[in-house]
């Protein structure tokens, strides 16, 4: 928890060991430690000096601006660290502080009692003053080499009157002042400075200080501190500040002062040498490791020597010392060397005490002596301390000058960093430049000079260490050399990252490990003279111990070295080298963890496989998670360490686990070591798709087998700890890394993972066992991360019965009592660019609040083991739905459908974005819907290589617009597309069922044309929601056949009309809703009775009544948008038997003589009524009475007497009885409508009826007389009853189009419609009273029949009368006798008048030309026209007449005389002289609609027309007209 132990200025920090004392929780202990760390820097000017002059060697008054920097550590240093003191005194804890929790120390009964802590089994304190002293004494016994031993009792707000001197009470933050902790640290520093004086004097009293031995293996000594054979026994301990007996003092020459020196310090006298050579064992309880320091990187190979040779060297050196005298003697050289070494240690004490000028002075002098005497190790260490001293002075803002001793000699420089030194060769006399007052310019120059000197200085120091390795006695331990190389490389890296400069921000990072640096905008010009990253990495890699030296280092030291190397490599940006070092670190750490686990199991007496129980706390019921909370909760945890290693190797890591871990512990500014979780929501759509894209890029980087090996190593480490969450995390990451990472399609063949089936099963089993162990120890959030992001492939609503599913409706679609609405006009064009586009999208799914729905979820499992899903529920972005399905199993390597039941809770839009799934052994997470197959296509343009492929970086600054476009491109183009399922949820709806019907077995039987009714009872089973809108629609087999026929595109317009009429106008099923004003409503739990009518039709076999019902909640007129109804159906069977069928029909012309005769009789009757006496008048009337037994005679007697005219035609109908019983048929014929009759008049009251009884199987003919029909618009278009079937007129290329044929077809159609409008037929079964309608639409017309039916457009009537001018009135009446409607008998040589009456029935005027054509009757053509001496006329036989208006009649007379007797025939014709054009009014289209598109005008005749008289005028010329 302390500051970086491998900091470049670590020698300037006082190591302070913090230990928990008494009953104290971990969180409270860390809180107290944090309070101390906040005041880890103490200014000497704030420290009170000691009043005793003999103990003011390190007085703060000598340098008030100095700073004492504490390194607060909570871990005991290793024995190898302690073995380096006093060579490296900063490694040894000089201050030991026990931390106690005040509320747990003070007695509840007597708060004012002396305070101490309670002693438990671990040797902590009890509640008395003596116990506090005992606690301090135990600290001194356990850590005798520390200078200060204190007990801090935190959160002690009770004022204590008297307390032991080594116990300090610290109030809580609420009762503390701003200077409370600073005062405590100042008092502690004052005490430490006093003890440093005693320690320094003890050092000065020693003859010499030996260099730490590289061959010594501290691991064999057990407890190095308590080693009884240590040289510490020869040095007296410092006297305690507590009263101590004089007998405890040593009898050494320095007994007047307190001494505390490390065990490596000993007196180098000849006697001692002899004693060590002869009587002492080879080692003081230590195992002597082999010499291996010479095999390290950068250290030349040293020749190995035996113990005997080493003894001979020492004896011969001692002999020389005895023989020589004077300044150049060997003894003087040894004394100077000892003086220099003691000066280096004293300088390090000044450096620790914050008196940097004194430290710099001592170190410069000592370095000069060491260089003069070739004491390479101590020379290098002195230069190291000088460099640290210069750095802290620069950090404190002081101006300094670099001592000359730091500059390398020109003749002894060696290449180390690849740069040529720019410094001149200097003499060996040091220039001790004092520290000056701060000056910005001078300080900047000094810093720049230091940066320029630093590469050569570092190279010189390391070179001195290498040279010392050639001497066995001066070989430096590998741990010291490696850490020195790491510290120097870290310092060079900081400067290199700052582009070769060292400013205040860089100094903060160097001294306090606080990174406040910013990337400079410009690169300094002196950067070229600074070592490159590769050269710095070369210096760093010298710290790697060789294989021979590794055997002499314990695991902790090797781990520390490798961790330091990896940290600096990360700062240099060499992440792959860093990962390699980290992997080696894990390989070294793993056996140590396993051995530790075995040792723990041995202490508990259990098997190592069951040693997990040893981590459970049994005293207070706390579990595994609290005991190892810091293992996976701290940012510096082992999981973060392993995560960094896995990232470099390209391992696909779970994003959720990284979020839980937080930011990594690396201080690198590179993006790969940083995890930004501020704007990322777990399992959000953006994060999931982003992770898929990032994982796809990561899969393309690195070697898969190497990734798998790294992940297996991580799993083994977590199992050895044991770290159960780590085991689960990396197991999931291994499965995810080995997965294919694709959304498999139907033809995908590359979805299998890269692991074998056995490895997959082994990993799954390991996850299950780990989960079980985590549950046993109550570890929360101990779940793996699921390894496939494409678990959910598709979600849809299972298709249910359409009768129960609500459907959207419009108000016009649900008119009460109707099932079809034809008020909508659609465009007749096939394509109309200006029309409204129709919505042809699929009907969206619909749900109802509170009603259960079934969802089908397609899940993907591409692994070779069964996937056990504990539960799954839908995830919605909008709306709410309750869904949960438990205990599902998905088979290996497949996509599988699972069913999920859900109940919507709120109305509106329900947007399903995915599912929340809890897979067994994995955490609950959200899975989006990936409907489409997806596979990473890879990069077509390689813009990144190596490690940059694993991380998506931005090479240049981007704006917000380009950033948004880039993210959209990455998520939309490269990544898979997520889908959502939008479902509309409506409010509560009623539920209606068919309660009962009047049909037996849901079947009905009837004859063709017969109508029957049945009833149906509906019941609303809903308890709360009423039915306020209800409508009926029907479907049947006959309608289905008709609808199928409508799809035929080759139907002619008349055929299409007939099918549409039968389908839409002649409904088979109808709802008999008597009261249309009252809307059908059904209250909750109420009934409604419906009456349905069925009409028998051919082909009708079944039918179904569809009841649409719903709940609006408001008045129907207020509903503007669509609403929803639910539909139920009642199917039933229909049996239709044949009855009366029309088998044949014919149309015949009928003469007008019957009408003329009736008119003549009426005229004669009227005349005789005035002249005949009353008694004879009755007899005349009786002769005109109709005889009911002669029905046709009665019909003929009525011709010509009404308003229908005298033109008629005969209709012959053949009917066939197919029923098993006699049927009576009735055919009614009504008159045509006249304009004088009111519209409300029922014309069928004046219709005549033809009756006939048909026996079973009999066919009978009925003859009907109908008036001829005139069509005002004979070429009007044939209408279409369904707007959806209207077609644009297209000329057929297969059939030749003829206007005359189209005219004939349209004329026949409209004539047929007029005939059917004038007649109707029905049948009756007299035995049962059953009745029905006879279908007459089977009538068919031919061209001959059309001529018999239609009335001419221009009527021509001819009549012959006597000439009133030539004969007197009474006589001329008897000259001409009318025999029939168009036959006359006239005398020869009589003057006669021929009258031609022309009637225009057209809608437009005409310009007529009348032609009269007399001829002999019954003669050949050439003879018939030879009338020269047989016929005479007065006038023109061909003459043009004035304009004849529409509906106007005009009579033209011609005088004529028949000269001979015989039969003559006069014909007349009218021809149009010119076509009438109306320029004032727009010509109508003949009554057609817009769908005709001008076809009626195309069919209108544009040529001049001609009309012939229907019947010729026959004249019988006789000699005596009175005698026929």
Coordinates of N, CA, C and O in Angstrom, one line a residue, residues 500-568:
X500 N 12.5 14.3 -23.4 CA 13.8 14.6 -23.0 C 14.0 15.8 -22.1 O 15.1 16.3 -21.9
X501 N 12.9 16.2 -21.5 CA 12.9 17.3 -20.5 C 12.4 16.9 -19.2 O 11.6 15.9 -19.1
X502 N 12.8 17.6 -18.1 CA 12.3 17.3 -16.8 C 11.8 18.5 -16.2 O 12.6 19.4 -15.9
X503 N 10.5 18.6 -16.0 CA 9.9 19.8 -15.4 C 9.3 19.5 -14.1 O 9.5 18.4 -13.5
X504 N 8.5 20.4 -13.5 CA 7.9 20.2 -12.2 C 6.9 19.0 -12.3 O 6.8 18.2 -11.3
X505 N 6.2 18.9 -13.4 CA 5.2 17.8 -13.5 C 5.9 16.4 -13.5 O 5.5 15.4 -12.9
X506 N 7.0 16.4 -14.2 CA 7.8 15.1 -14.2 C 8.4 14.8 -12.9 O 8.5 13.7 -12.5
X507 N 8.9 15.9 -12.2 CA 9.4 15.6 -10.8 C 8.4 15.1 -9.9 O 8.7 14.3 -9.0
X508 N 7.1 15.6 -10.0 CA 6.1 15.1 -9.2 C 5.9 13.6 -9.4 O 5.6 12.8 -8.5
X509 N 6.0 13.2 -10.7 CA 5.8 11.8 -11.0 C 7.0 11.0 -10.5 O 6.9 9.8 -10.0
X510 N 8.2 11.6 -10.5 CA 9.4 10.9 -10.0 C 9.4 10.7 -8.5 O 9.7 9.6 -8.0
X511 N 9.0 11.7 -7.8 CA 9.1 11.7 -6.3 C 7.9 11.1 -5.7 O 8.0 10.2 -4.8
X512 N 6.7 11.7 -6.0 CA 5.5 11.3 -5.4 C 4.6 10.3 -6.2 O 3.6 9.9 -5.7
X513 N 5.1 9.9 -7.3 CA 4.4 9.0 -8.2 C 3.0 9.5 -8.5 O 2.0 8.7 -8.7
X514 N 2.9 10.8 -8.7 CA 1.6 11.5 -9.1 C 1.8 12.0 -10.5 O 2.6 12.8 -10.8
X515 N 0.9 11.4 -11.4 CA 1.0 11.7 -12.8 C 0.2 12.9 -13.1 O -1.1 12.8 -13.2
X516 N 0.8 14.1 -13.3 CA 0.1 15.3 -13.8 C 0.6 15.8 -15.1 O 0.4 17.0 -15.4
X517 N 1.4 15.0 -15.8 CA 2.0 15.4 -17.0 C 1.0 15.5 -18.1 O 0.0 14.8 -18.2
X518 N 1.2 16.4 -19.0 CA 0.4 16.6 -20.2 C 1.4 16.5 -21.4 O 2.5 16.8 -21.4
X519 N 0.8 16.0 -22.5 CA 1.6 15.8 -23.7 C 2.0 17.1 -24.3 O 1.1 17.9 -24.6
X520 N 3.3 17.4 -24.5 CA 3.7 18.7 -25.0 C 3.3 18.8 -26.5 O 3.2 17.8 -27.2
X521 N 3.0 20.0 -26.9 CA 2.6 20.3 -28.2 C 3.8 20.3 -29.2 O 3.7 20.0 -30.4
X522 N 5.0 20.7 -28.7 CA 6.2 20.7 -29.5 C 7.2 19.8 -28.9 O 7.3 19.6 -27.7
X523 N 8.1 19.3 -29.7 CA 9.2 18.4 -29.3 C 10.5 19.2 -29.1 O 10.9 20.0 -30.1
X524 N 11.1 19.2 -27.9 CA 12.3 20.0 -27.7 C 13.4 19.6 -28.7 O 13.4 18.4 -29.2
X525 N 14.3 20.5 -28.9 CA 15.4 20.2 -29.9 C 16.4 19.3 -29.3 O 17.1 18.6 -30.1
X526 N 16.5 19.2 -28.0 CA 17.5 18.3 -27.4 C 17.1 16.9 -27.3 O 17.8 16.1 -26.7
X527 N 15.9 16.5 -27.9 CA 15.5 15.1 -27.8 C 16.4 14.2 -28.5 O 16.6 13.0 -28.1
X528 N 17.1 14.6 -29.5 CA 17.9 13.7 -30.3 C 19.1 13.2 -29.5 O 19.6 12.1 -29.8
X529 N 19.5 13.9 -28.5 CA 20.6 13.5 -27.7 C 20.2 12.6 -26.5 O 21.1 12.1 -25.8
X530 N 18.9 12.3 -26.4 CA 18.5 11.5 -25.3 C 18.3 10.0 -25.8 O 18.0 9.8 -27.0
X531 N 18.5 9.0 -24.9 CA 18.4 7.6 -25.4 C 17.0 7.3 -25.9 O 16.0 7.9 -25.4
X532 N 17.0 6.5 -26.9 CA 15.7 6.1 -27.5 C 15.0 5.0 -26.5 O 15.6 4.5 -25.6
X533 N 13.8 4.7 -26.9 CA 13.1 3.7 -26.1 C 13.8 2.4 -26.1 O 13.8 1.6 -25.1
X534 N 14.3 2.0 -27.3 CA 15.0 0.7 -27.4 C 16.2 0.7 -26.5 O 16.5 -0.3 -25.9
X535 N 16.9 1.8 -26.4 CA 18.1 1.8 -25.6 C 17.8 1.8 -24.1 O 18.4 1.1 -23.3
X536 N 16.6 2.5 -23.8 CA 16.2 2.4 -22.4 C 15.7 1.0 -22.1 O 16.0 0.4 -21.0
X537 N 15.1 0.3 -23.0 CA 14.7 -1.0 -22.8 C 15.9 -2.0 -22.6 O 15.8 -2.9 -21.8
X538 N 17.0 -1.7 -23.3 CA 18.2 -2.4 -23.1 C 18.7 -2.3 -21.7 O 19.2 -3.3 -21.1
X539 N 18.7 -1.1 -21.2 CA 19.1 -0.9 -19.8 C 18.2 -1.6 -18.9 O 18.7 -2.3 -17.9
X540 N 16.9 -1.6 -19.1 CA 16.0 -2.3 -18.3 C 16.1 -3.8 -18.2 O 16.1 -4.4 -17.2
X541 N 16.3 -4.3 -19.4 CA 16.5 -5.8 -19.5 C 17.7 -6.3 -18.8 O 17.9 -7.5 -18.7
X542 N 18.7 -5.4 -18.5 CA 19.8 -5.9 -17.7 C 19.4 -6.4 -16.3 O 20.1 -7.1 -15.6
X543 N 18.2 -5.9 -15.9 CA 17.7 -6.3 -14.6 C 17.3 -7.8 -14.5 O 17.0 -8.3 -13.4
X544 N 17.1 -8.4 -15.7 CA 16.6 -9.8 -15.7 C 17.7 -10.7 -15.1 O 18.9 -10.7 -15.6
X545 N 17.4 -11.5 -14.1 CA 18.4 -12.4 -13.6 C 18.6 -13.6 -14.5 O 17.7 -14.0 -15.2
X546 N 19.8 -14.1 -14.6 CA 20.1 -15.2 -15.4 C 19.5 -16.5 -14.8 O 19.1 -16.5 -13.6
X547 N 19.5 -17.5 -15.5 CA 19.0 -18.8 -15.0 C 19.8 -19.3 -13.9 O 19.3 -20.0 -12.9
X548 N 21.1 -19.0 -13.8 CA 22.0 -19.5 -12.7 C 21.7 -18.7 -11.4 O 21.6 -19.3 -10.3
X549 N 21.4 -17.4 -11.6 CA 21.2 -16.6 -10.4 C 19.8 -16.8 -9.9 O 19.5 -16.6 -8.7
X550 N 18.8 -17.2 -10.7 CA 17.4 -17.4 -10.3 C 17.3 -18.4 -9.2 O 16.4 -18.3 -8.3
X551 N 18.2 -19.4 -9.2 CA 18.1 -20.4 -8.1 C 18.4 -19.8 -6.7 O 18.0 -20.4 -5.7
X552 N 19.2 -18.7 -6.7 CA 19.6 -18.2 -5.4 C 18.6 -17.1 -4.9 O 18.7 -16.6 -3.8
X553 N 17.6 -16.8 -5.8 CA 16.6 -15.8 -5.4 C 15.3 -16.5 -5.1 O 14.9 -17.5 -5.7
X554 N 14.7 -16.0 -4.0 CA 13.4 -16.6 -3.7 C 12.3 -16.0 -4.6 O 12.5 -15.1 -5.4
X555 N 11.1 -16.6 -4.5 CA 10.0 -16.3 -5.5 C 9.6 -14.8 -5.3 O 9.3 -14.1 -6.3
X556 N 9.6 -14.3 -4.1 CA 9.2 -12.9 -3.9 C 10.2 -11.9 -4.6 O 9.7 -11.0 -5.2
X557 N 11.5 -12.2 -4.5 CA 12.4 -11.3 -5.1 C 12.3 -11.4 -6.6 O 12.3 -10.3 -7.3
X558 N 12.1 -12.6 -7.1 CA 12.0 -12.7 -8.6 C 10.7 -12.0 -9.1 O 10.7 -11.4 -10.1
X559 N 9.7 -12.2 -8.3 CA 8.4 -11.5 -8.7 C 8.5 -10.0 -8.7 O 8.1 -9.3 -9.6
X560 N 9.2 -9.5 -7.7 CA 9.4 -8.0 -7.6 C 10.2 -7.5 -8.8 O 9.9 -6.4 -9.3
X561 N 11.2 -8.2 -9.1 CA 12.1 -7.8 -10.3 C 11.3 -7.8 -11.6 O 11.2 -6.8 -12.3
X562 N 10.6 -8.9 -11.8 CA 9.8 -9.0 -13.1 C 8.6 -8.0 -13.1 O 8.3 -7.4 -14.2
X563 N 8.0 -7.8 -12.0 CA 6.9 -6.8 -11.9 C 7.5 -5.4 -12.2 O 6.8 -4.6 -12.9
X564 N 8.6 -5.0 -11.7 CA 9.2 -3.7 -12.0 C 9.6 -3.6 -13.5 O 9.3 -2.6 -14.1
X565 N 10.1 -4.6 -14.0 CA 10.5 -4.6 -15.5 C 9.2 -4.4 -16.3 O 9.2 -3.6 -17.3
X566 N 8.1 -5.2 -16.0 CA 6.9 -5.1 -16.7 C 6.3 -3.7 -16.6 O 5.8 -3.1 -17.6
X567 N 6.4 -3.1 -15.5 CA 5.8 -1.7 -15.3 C 6.5 -0.7 -16.2 O 5.9 0.1 -16.8
X568 N 7.9 -0.8 -16.2 CA 8.6 0.2 -17.1 C 8.4 -0.1 -18.5 O 8.3 0.8 -19.3

